[in-house]
mmCIF file of N, CA and C in Angstrom:
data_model
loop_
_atom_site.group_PDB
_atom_site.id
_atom_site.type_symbol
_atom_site.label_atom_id
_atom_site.label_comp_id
_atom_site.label_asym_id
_atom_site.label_seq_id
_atom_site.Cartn_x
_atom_site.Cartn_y
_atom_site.Cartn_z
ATOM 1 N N UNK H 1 180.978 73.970 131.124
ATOM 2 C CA UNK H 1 180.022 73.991 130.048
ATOM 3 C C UNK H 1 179.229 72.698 130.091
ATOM 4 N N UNK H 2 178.179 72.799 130.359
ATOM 5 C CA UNK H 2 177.012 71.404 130.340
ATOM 6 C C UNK H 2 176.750 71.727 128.466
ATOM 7 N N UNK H 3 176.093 70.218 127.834
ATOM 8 C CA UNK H 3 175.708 69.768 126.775
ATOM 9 C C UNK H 3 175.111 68.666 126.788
ATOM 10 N N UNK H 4 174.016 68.470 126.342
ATOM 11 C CA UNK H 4 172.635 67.461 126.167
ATOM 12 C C UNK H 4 172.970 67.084 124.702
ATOM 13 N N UNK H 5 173.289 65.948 124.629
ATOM 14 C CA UNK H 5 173.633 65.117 123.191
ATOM 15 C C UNK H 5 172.506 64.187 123.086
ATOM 16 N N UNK H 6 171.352 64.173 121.868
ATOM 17 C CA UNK H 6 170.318 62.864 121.752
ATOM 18 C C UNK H 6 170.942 62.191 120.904
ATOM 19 N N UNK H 7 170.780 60.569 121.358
ATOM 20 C CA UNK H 7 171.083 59.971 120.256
ATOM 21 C C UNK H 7 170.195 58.753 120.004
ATOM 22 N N UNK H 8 170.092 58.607 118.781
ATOM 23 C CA UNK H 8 169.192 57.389 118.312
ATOM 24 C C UNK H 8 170.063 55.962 118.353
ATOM 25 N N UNK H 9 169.088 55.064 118.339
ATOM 26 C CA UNK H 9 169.419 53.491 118.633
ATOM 27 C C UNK H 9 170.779 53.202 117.709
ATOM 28 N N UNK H 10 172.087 52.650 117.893
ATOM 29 C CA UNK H 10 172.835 52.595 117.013
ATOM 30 C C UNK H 10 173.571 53.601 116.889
ATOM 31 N N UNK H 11 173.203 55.044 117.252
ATOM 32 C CA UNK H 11 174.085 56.382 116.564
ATOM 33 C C UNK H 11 175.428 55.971 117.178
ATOM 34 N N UNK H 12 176.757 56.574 116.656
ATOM 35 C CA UNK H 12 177.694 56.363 117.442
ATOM 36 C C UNK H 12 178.262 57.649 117.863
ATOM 37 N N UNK H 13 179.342 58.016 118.853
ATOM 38 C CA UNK H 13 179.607 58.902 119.129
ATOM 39 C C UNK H 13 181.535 58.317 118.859
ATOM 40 N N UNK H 14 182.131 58.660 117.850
ATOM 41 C CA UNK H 14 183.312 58.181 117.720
ATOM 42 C C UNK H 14 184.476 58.040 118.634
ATOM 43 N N UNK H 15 185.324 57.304 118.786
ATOM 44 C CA UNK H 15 186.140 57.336 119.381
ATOM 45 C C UNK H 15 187.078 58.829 119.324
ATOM 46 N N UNK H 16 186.969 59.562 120.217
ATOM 47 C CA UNK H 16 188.559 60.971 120.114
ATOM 48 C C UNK H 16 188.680 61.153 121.181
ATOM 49 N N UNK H 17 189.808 62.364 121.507
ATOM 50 C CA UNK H 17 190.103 62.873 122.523
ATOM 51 C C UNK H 17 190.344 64.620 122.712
ATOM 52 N N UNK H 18 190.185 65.100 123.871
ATOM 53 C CA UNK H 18 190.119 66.260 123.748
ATOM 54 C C UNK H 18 191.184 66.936 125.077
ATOM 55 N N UNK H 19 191.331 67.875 125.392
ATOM 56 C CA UNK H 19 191.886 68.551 126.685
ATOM 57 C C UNK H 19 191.509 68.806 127.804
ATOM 58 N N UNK H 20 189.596 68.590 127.229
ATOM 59 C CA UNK H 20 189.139 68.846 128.339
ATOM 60 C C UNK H 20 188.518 67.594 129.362
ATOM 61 N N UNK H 21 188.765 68.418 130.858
ATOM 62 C CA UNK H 21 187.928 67.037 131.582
ATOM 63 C C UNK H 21 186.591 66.632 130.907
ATOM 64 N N UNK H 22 185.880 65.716 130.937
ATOM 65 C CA UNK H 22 184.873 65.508 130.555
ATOM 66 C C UNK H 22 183.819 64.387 131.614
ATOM 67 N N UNK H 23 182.568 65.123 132.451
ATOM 68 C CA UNK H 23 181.913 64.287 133.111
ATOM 69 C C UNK H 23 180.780 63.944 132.664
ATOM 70 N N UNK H 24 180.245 62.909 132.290
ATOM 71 C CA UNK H 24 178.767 62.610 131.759
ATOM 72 C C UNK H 24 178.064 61.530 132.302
ATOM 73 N N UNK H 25 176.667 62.248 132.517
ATOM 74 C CA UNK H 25 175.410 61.759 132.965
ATOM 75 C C UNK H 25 174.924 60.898 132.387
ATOM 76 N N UNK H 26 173.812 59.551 132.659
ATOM 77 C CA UNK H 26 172.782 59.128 131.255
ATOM 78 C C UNK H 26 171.753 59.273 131.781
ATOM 79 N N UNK H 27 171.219 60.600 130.876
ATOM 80 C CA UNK H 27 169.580 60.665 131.470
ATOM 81 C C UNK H 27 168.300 60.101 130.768
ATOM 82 N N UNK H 28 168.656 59.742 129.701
ATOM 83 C CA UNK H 28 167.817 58.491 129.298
ATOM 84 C C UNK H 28 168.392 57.538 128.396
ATOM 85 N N UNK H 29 168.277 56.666 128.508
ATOM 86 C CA UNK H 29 168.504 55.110 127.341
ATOM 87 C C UNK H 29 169.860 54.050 128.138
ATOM 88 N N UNK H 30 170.885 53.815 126.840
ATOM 89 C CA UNK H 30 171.817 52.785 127.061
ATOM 90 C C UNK H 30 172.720 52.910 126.556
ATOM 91 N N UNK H 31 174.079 52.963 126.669
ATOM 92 C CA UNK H 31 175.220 53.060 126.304
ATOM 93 C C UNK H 31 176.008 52.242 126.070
ATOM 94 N N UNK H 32 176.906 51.503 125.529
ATOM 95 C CA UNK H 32 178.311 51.126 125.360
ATOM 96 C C UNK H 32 179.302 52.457 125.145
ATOM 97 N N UNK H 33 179.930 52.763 126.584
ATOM 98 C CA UNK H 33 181.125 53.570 127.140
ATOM 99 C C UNK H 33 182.397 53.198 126.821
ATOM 100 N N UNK H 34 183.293 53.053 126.319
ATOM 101 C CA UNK H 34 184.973 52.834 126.194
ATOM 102 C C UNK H 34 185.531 54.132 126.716
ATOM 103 N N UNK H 35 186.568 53.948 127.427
ATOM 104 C CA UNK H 35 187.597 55.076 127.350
ATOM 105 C C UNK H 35 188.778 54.382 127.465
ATOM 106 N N UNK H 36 189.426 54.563 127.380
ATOM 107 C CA UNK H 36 190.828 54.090 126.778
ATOM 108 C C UNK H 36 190.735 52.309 126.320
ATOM 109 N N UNK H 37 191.352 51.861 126.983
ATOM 110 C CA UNK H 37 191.120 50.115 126.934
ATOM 111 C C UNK H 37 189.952 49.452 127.742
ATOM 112 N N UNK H 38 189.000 50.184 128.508
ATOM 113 C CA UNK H 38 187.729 49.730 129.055
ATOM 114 C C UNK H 38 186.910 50.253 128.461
ATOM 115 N N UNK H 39 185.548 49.271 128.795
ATOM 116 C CA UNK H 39 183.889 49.057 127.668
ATOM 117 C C UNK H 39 183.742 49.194 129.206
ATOM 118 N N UNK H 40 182.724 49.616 129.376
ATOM 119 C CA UNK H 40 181.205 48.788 129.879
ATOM 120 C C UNK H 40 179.925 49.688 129.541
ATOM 121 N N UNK H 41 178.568 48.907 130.229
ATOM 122 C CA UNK H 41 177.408 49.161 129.346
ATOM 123 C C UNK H 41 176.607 49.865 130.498
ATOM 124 N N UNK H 42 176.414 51.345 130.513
ATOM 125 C CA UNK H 42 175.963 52.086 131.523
ATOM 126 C C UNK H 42 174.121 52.541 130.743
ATOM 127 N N UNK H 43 173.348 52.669 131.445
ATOM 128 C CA UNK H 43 172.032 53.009 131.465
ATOM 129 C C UNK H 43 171.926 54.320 132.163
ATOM 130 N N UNK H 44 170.124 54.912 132.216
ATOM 131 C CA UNK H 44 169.950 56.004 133.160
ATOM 132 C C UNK H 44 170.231 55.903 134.798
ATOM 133 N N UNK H 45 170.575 57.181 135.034
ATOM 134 C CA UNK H 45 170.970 57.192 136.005
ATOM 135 C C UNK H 45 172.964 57.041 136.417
ATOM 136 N N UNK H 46 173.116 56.379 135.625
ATOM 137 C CA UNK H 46 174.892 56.335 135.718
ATOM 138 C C UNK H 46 175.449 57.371 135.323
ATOM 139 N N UNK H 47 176.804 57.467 135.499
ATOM 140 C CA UNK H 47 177.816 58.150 134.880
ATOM 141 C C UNK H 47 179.148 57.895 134.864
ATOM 142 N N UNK H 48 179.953 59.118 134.148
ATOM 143 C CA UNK H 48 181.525 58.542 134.020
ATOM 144 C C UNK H 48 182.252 59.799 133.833
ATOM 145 N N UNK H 49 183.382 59.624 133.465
ATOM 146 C CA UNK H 49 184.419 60.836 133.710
ATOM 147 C C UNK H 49 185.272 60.259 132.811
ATOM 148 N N UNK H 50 185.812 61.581 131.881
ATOM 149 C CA UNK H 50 186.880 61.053 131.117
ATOM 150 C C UNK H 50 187.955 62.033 131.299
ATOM 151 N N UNK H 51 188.579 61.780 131.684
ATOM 152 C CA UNK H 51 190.210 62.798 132.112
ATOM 153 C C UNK H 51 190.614 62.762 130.838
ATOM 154 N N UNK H 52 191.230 64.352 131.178
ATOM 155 C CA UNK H 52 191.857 65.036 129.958
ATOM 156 C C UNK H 52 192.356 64.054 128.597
ATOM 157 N N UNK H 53 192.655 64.320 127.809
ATOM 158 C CA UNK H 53 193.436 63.632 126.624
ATOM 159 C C UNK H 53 193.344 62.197 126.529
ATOM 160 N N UNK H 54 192.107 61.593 127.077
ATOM 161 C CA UNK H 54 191.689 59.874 127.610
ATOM 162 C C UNK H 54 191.128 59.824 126.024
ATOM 163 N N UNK H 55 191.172 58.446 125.033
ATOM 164 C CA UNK H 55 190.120 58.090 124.591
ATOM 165 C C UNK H 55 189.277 57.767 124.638
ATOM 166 N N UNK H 56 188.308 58.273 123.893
ATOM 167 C CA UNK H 56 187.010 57.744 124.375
ATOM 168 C C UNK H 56 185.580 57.953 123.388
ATOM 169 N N UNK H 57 184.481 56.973 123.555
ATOM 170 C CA UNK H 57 183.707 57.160 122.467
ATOM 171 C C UNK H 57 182.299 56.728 122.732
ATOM 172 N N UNK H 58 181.204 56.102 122.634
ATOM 173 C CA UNK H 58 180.138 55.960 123.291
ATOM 174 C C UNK H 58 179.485 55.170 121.752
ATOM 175 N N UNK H 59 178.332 54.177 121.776
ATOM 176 C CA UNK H 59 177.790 53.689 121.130
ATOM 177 C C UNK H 59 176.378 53.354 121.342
ATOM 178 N N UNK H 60 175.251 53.982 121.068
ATOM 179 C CA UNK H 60 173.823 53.828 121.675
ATOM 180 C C UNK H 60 172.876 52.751 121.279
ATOM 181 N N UNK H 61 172.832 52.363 122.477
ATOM 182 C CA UNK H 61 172.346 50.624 122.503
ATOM 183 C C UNK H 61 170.892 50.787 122.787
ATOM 184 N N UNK H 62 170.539 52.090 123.303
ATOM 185 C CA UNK H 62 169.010 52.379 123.201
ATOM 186 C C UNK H 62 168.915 53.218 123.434
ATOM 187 N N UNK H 63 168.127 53.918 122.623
ATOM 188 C CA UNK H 63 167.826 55.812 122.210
ATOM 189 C C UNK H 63 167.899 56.371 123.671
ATOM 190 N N UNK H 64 168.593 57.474 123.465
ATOM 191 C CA UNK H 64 168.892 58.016 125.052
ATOM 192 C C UNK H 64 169.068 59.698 124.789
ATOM 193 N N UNK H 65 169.813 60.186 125.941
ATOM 194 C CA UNK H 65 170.325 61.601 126.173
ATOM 195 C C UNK H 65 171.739 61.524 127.444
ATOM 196 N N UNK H 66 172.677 61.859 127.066
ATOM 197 C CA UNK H 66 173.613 62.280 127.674
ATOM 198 C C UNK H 66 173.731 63.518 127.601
ATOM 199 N N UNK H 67 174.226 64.094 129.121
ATOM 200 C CA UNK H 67 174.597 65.209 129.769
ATOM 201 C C UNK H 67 176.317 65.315 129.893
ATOM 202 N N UNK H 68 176.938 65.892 129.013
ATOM 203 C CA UNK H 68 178.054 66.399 129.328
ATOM 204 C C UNK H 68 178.662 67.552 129.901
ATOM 205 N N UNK H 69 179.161 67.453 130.752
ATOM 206 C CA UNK H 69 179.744 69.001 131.476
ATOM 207 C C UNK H 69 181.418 69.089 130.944
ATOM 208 N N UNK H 70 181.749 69.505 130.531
ATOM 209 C CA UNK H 70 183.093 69.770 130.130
ATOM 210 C C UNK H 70 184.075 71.193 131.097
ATOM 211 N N UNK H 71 185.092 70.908 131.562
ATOM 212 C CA UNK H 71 186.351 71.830 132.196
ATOM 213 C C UNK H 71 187.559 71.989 131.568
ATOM 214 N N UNK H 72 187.673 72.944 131.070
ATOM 215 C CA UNK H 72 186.995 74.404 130.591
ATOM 216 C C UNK H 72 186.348 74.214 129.253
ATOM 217 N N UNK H 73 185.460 75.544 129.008
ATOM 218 C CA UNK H 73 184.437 75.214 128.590
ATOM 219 C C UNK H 73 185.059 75.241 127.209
ATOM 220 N N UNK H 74 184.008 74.276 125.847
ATOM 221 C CA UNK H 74 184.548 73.482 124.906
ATOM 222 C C UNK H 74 184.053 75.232 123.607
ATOM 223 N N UNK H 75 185.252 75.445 123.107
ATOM 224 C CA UNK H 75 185.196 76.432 122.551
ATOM 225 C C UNK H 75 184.590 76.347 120.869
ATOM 226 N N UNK H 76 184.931 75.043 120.749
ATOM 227 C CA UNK H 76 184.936 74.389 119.571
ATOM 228 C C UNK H 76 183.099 74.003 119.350
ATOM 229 N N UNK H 77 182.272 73.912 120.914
ATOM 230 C CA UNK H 77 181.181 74.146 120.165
ATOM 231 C C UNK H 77 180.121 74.922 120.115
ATOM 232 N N UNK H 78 180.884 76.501 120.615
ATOM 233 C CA UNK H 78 179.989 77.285 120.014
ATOM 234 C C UNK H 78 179.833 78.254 119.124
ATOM 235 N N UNK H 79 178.998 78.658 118.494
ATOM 236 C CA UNK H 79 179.305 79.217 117.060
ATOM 237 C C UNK H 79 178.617 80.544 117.070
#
């Protein structure tokens, strides 16, 4: 399941965890990334991977769009 998340300068994306793999793109802006006990500060063009049941959370340091692909697909967001 791919998902395009916008977020504005500041928005946060909270720290949780889920079951599923999780790989994400940055196709536009700036990030502060954590997953478990590591930060770092990824821009367009990067990405990351969060294995199963990892914490993890994102904080937008400049208005952007992330691409998430999730394995298997996230049931919880569609309605």
């Amino acid at each position: 399941m791919m998902v395009n998340v916008r977020f504005k300068d500041g928005a946060i994306g909270p720290m949780h965890k889920h079951t599923h793999t999780q790989l994400t793109y940055v196709a536009e802006g700036r990030f502060e990334v954590t997953i478990e006990s590591d930060t770092c500060v990824l821009k367009k063009g990067d990405s990351f991977q969060v294995p199963s049941n990892s914490l993890h959370g994102v904080l937008c340091l400049e208005e952007g769009i992330l691409i998430d692909v999730f394995s298997p697909m996230r049931a919880d967001f569609i309605k």
